[in-house]
PDB file of C-alpha atoms in Angstrom:
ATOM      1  CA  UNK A   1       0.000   0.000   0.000  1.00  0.00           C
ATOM      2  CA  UNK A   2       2.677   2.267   0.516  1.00  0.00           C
ATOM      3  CA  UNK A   3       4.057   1.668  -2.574  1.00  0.00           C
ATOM      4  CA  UNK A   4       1.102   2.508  -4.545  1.00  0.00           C
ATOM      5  CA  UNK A   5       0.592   6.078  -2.505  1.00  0.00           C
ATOM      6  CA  UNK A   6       3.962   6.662  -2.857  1.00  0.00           C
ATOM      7  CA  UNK A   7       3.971   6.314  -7.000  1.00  0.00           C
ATOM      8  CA  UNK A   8       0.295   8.609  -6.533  1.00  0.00           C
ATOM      9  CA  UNK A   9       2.359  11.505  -5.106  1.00  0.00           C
ATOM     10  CA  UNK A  10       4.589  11.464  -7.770  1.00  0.00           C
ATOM     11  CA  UNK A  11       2.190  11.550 -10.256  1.00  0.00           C
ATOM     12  CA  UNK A  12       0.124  14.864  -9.016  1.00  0.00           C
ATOM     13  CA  UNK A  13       3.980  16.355  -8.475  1.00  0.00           C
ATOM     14  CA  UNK A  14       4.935  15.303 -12.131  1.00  0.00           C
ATOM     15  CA  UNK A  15       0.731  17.125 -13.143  1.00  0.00           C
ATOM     16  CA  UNK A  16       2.186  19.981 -11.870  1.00  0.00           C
ATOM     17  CA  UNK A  17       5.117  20.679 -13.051  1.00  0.00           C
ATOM     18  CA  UNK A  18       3.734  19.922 -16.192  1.00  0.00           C
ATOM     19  CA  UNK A  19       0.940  22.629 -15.566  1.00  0.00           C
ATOM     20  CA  UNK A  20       3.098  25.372 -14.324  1.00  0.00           C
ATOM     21  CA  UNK A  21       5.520  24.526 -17.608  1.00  0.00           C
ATOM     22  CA  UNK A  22       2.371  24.637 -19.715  1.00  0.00           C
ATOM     23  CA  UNK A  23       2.205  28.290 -20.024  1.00  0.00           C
ATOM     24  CA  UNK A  24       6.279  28.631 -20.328  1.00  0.00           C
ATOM     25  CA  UNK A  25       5.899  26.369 -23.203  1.00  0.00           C
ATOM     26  CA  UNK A  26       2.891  27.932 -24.900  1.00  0.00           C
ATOM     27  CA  UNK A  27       4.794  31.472 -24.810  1.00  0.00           C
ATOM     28  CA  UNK A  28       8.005  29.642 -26.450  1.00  0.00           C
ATOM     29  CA  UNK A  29       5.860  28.119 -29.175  1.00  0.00           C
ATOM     30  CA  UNK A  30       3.777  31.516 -29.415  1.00  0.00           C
ATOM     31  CA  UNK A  31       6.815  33.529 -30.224  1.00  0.00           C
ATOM     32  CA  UNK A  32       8.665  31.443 -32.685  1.00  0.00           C
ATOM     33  CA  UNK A  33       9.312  33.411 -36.289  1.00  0.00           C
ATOM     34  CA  UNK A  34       9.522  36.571 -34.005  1.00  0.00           C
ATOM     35  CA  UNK A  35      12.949  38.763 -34.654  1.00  0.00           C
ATOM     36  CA  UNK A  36      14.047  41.963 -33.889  1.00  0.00           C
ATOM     37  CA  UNK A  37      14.199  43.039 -37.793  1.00  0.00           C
ATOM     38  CA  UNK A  38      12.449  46.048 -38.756  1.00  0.00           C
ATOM     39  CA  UNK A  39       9.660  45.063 -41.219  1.00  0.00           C
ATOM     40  CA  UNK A  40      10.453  45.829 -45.048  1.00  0.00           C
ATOM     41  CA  UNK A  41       8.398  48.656 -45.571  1.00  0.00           C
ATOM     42  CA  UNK A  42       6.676  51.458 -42.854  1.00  0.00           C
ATOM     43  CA  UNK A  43       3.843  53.178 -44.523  1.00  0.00           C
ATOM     44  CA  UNK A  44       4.598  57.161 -43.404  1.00  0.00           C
ATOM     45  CA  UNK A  45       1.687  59.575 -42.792  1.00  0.00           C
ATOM     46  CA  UNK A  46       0.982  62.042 -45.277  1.00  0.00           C
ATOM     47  CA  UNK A  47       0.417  65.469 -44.062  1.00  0.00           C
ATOM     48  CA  UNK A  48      -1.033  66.635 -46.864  1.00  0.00           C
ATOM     49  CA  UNK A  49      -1.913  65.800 -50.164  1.00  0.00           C
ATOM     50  CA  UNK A  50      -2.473  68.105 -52.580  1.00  0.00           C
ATOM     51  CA  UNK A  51      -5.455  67.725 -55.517  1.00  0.00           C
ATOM     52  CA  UNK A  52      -3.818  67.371 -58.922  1.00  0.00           C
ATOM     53  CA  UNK A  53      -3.519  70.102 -61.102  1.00  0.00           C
ATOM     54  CA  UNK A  54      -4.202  68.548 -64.696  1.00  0.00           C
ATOM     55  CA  UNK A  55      -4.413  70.755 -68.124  1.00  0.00           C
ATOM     56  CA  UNK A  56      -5.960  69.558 -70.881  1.00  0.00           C
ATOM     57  CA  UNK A  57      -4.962  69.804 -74.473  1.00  0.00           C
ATOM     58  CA  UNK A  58      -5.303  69.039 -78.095  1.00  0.00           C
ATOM     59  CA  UNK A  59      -2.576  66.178 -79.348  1.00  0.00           C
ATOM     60  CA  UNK A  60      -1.631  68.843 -81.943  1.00  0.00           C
ATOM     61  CA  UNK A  61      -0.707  72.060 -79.597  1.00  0.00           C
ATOM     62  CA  UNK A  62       2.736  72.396 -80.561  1.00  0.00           C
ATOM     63  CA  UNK A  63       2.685  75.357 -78.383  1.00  0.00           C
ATOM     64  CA  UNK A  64       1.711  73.742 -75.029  1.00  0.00           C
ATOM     65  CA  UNK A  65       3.846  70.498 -75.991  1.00  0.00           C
ATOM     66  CA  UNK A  66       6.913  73.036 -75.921  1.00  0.00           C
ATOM     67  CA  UNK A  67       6.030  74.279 -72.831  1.00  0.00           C
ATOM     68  CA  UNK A  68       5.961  71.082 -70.580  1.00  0.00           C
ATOM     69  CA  UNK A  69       8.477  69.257 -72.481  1.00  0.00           C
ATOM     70  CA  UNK A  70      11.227  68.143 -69.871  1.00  0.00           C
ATOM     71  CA  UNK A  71       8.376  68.167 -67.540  1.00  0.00           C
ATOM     72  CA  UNK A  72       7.018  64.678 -67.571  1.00  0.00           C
ATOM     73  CA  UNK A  73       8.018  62.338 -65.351  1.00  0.00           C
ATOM     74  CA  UNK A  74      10.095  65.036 -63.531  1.00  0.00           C
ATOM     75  CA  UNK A  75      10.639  64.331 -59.805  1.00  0.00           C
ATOM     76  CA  UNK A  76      11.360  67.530 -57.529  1.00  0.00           C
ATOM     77  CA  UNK A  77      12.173  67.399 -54.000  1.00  0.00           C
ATOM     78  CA  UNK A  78      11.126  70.919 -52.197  1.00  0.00           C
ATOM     79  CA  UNK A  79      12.989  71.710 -48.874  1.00  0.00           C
ATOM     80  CA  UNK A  80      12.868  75.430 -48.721  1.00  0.00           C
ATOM     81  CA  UNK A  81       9.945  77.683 -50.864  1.00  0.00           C
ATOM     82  CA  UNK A  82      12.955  79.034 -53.468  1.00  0.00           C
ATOM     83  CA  UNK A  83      13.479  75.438 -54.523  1.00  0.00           C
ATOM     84  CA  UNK A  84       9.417  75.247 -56.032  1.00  0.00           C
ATOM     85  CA  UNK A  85      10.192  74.960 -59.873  1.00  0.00           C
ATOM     86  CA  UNK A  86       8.994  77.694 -62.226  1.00  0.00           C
ATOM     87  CA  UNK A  87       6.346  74.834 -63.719  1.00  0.00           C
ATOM     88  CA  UNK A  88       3.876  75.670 -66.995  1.00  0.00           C
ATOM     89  CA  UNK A  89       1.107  75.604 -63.936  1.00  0.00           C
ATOM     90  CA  UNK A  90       2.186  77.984 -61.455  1.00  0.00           C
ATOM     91  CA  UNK A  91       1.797  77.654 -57.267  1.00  0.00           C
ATOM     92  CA  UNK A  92      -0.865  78.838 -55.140  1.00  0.00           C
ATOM     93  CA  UNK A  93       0.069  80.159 -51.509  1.00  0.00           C
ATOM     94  CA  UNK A  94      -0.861  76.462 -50.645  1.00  0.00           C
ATOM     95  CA  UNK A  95       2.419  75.334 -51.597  1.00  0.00           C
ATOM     96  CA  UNK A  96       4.377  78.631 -51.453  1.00  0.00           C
ATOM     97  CA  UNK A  97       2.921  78.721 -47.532  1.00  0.00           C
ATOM     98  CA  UNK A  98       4.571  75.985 -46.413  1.00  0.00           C
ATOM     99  CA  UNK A  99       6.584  75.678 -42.964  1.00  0.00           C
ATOM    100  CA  UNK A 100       9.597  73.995 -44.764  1.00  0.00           C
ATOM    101  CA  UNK A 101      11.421  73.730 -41.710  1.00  0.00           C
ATOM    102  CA  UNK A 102       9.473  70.662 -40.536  1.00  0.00           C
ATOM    103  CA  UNK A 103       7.819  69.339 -43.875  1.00  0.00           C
ATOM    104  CA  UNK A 104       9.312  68.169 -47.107  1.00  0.00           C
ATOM    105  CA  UNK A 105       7.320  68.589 -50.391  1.00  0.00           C
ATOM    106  CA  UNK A 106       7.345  66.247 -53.104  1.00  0.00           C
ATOM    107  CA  UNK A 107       6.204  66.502 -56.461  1.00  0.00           C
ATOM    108  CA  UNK A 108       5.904  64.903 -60.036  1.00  0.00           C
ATOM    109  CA  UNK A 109       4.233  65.123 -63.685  1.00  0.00           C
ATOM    110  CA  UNK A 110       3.216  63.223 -66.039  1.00  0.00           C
ATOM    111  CA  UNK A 111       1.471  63.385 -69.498  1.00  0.00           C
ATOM    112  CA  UNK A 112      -1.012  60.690 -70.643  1.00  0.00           C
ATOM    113  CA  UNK A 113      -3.613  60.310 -73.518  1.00  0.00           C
ATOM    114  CA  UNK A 114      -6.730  59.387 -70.896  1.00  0.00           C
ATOM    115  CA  UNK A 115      -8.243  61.036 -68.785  1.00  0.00           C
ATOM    116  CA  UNK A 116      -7.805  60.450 -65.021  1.00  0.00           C
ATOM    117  CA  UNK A 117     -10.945  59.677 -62.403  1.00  0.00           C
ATOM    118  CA  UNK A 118      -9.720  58.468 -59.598  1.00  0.00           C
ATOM    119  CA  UNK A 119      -6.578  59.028 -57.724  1.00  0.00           C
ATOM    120  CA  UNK A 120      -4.923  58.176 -54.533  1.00  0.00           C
ATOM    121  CA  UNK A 121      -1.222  58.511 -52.656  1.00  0.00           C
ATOM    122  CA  UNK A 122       0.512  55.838 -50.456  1.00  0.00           C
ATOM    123  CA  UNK A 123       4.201  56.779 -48.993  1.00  0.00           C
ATOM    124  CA  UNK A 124       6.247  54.672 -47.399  1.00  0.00           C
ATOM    125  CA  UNK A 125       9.809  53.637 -46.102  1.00  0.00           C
ATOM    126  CA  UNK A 126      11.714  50.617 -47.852  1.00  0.00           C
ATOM    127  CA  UNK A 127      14.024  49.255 -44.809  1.00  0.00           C
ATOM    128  CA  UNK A 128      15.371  46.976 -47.318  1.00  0.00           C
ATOM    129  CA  UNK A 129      16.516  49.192 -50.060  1.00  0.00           C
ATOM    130  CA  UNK A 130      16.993  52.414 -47.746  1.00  0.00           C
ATOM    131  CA  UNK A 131      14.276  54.679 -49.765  1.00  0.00           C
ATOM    132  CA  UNK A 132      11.206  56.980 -49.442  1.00  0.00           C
ATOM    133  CA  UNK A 133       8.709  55.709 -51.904  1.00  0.00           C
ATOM    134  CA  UNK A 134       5.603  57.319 -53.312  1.00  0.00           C
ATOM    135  CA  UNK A 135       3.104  55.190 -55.245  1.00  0.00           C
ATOM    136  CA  UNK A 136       0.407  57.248 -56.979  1.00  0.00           C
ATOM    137  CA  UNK A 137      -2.635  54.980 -57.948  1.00  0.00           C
ATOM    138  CA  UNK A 138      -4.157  56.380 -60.675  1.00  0.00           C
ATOM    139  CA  UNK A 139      -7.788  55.408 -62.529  1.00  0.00           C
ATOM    140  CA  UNK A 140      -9.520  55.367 -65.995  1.00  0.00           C
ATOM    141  CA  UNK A 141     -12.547  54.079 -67.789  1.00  0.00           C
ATOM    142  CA  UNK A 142     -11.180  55.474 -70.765  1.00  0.00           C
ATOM    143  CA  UNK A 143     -10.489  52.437 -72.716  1.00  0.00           C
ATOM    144  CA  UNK A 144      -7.024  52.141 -74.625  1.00  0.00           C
ATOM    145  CA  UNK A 145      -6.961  54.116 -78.248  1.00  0.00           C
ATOM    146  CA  UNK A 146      -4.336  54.752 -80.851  1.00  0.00           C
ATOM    147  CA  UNK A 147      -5.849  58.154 -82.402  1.00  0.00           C
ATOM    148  CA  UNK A 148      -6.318  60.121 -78.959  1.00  0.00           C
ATOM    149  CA  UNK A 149      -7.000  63.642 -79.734  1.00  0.00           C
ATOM    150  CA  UNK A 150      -6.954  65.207 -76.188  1.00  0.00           C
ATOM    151  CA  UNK A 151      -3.999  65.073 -74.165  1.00  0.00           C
ATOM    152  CA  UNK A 152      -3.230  65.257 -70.476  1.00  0.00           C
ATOM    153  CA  UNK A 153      -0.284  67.163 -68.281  1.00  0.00           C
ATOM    154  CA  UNK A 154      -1.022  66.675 -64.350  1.00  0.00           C
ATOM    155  CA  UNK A 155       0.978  67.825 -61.737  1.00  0.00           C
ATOM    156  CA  UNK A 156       0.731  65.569 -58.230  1.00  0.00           C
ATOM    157  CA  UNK A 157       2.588  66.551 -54.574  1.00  0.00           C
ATOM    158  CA  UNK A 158       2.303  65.242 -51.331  1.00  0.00           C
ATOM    159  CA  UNK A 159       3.689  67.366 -48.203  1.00  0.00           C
ATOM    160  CA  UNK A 160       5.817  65.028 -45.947  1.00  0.00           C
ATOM    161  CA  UNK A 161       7.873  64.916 -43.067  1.00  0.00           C
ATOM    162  CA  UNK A 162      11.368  66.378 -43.651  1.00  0.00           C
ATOM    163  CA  UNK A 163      13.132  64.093 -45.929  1.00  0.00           C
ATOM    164  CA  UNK A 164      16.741  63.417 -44.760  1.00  0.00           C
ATOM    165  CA  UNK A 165      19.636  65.378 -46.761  1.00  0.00           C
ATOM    166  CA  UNK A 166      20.925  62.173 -48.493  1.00  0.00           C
ATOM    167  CA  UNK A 167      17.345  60.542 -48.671  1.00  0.00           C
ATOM    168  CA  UNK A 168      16.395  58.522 -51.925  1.00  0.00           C
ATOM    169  CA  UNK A 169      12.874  58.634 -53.357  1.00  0.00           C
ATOM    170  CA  UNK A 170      11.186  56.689 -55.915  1.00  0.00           C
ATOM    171  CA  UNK A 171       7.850  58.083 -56.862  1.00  0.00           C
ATOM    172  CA  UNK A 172       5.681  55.123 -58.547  1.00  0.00           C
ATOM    173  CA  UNK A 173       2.344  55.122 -60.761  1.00  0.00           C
ATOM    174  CA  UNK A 174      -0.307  52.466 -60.714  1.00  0.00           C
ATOM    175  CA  UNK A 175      -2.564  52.671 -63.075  1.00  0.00           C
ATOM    176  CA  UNK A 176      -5.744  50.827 -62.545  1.00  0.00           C
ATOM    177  CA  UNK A 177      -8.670  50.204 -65.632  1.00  0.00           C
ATOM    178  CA  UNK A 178     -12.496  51.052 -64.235  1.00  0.00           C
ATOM    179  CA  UNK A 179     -15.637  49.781 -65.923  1.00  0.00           C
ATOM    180  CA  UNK A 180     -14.133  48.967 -69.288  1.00  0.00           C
ATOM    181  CA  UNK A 181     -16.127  46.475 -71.188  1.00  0.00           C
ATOM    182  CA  UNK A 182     -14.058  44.002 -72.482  1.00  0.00           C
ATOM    183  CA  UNK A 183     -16.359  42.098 -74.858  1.00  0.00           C
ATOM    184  CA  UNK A 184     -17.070  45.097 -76.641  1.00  0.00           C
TER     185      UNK A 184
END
């Protein structure tokens, strides 16, 4: 008899140390694939974004093709007001009023043949790579033509924190279709 009570202590000893290492082990399992690495990319608020600016024109203005030639795809960082470019569009006291001190402004062009409906901004840090990024989504139902007679030129910025002096950005477009009828 005292053999059996004697293996029946053991046992509820050996129940608990199995409960009390329960939890230890659950937290061990729980925080496997954990690592102190920064993720890839940090989405960064946006302090402001600005509405595009967009002219439109006839395919055939020679004039207005003169004036934003150089202009597409142009990327301009803007750190102090003197650094806004002299652009064919010109800058309200939305952009010329800001506190540069704290805030970086970033801005791009582009020309296109359709016309743009809906538009968004994401901006983000690449740990991996070591750059600012800027994706601008853009949208169209205009289906694809080869004889487009009206044109596009479209000015986009974003207002940022203060960029670093030796920062590198990549501005992006997405270009999403809307509502185009395929089988047509």
């Amino acid at each position: 008899m005292r053999h059996l009570l004697f293996d029946w202590k053991n046992q509820i000893k050996r129940v608990a140390l199995c409960m009390a290492l329960l939890p230890a082990l659950g937290l061990a399992l729980s925080s496997c694939n954990h690592n102190d690495e920064p993720p890839s990319e940090i989405n960064l608020p946006i302090i402001r974004q600005y509405l595009p600016v967009t002219v439109q024109f006839a395919a055939d203005d020679n004039e207005w093709k003169e004036k934003i030639k150089g202009w597409a795809n142009k990327k301009v960082i803007v750190n102090v007001a003197a650094e806004l470019p002299d652009d064919p569009l010109g800058f309200s006291a939305a952009y010329k009023g800001v506190d540069f001190s704290d805030y970086t402004l970033l801005i791009t062009y582009d020309v296109r043949d359709w016309e743009m409906e809906t538009y968004d901004n994401r901006y983000y840090r690449d740990n991996v790579e070591k750059s600012y990024n800027w994706t601008i989504g853009i949208g169209t139902s205009t289906p694809p033509s080869d004889n487009r007679e009206q044109m596009y030129f479209t000015r986009y910025a974003i207002l940022v924190k203060k960029l670093p002096q030796d920062a590198t950005l990549n501005i992006w477009f997405s270009h999403r279709a809307l509502n185009w009828d395929w089988n047509e």
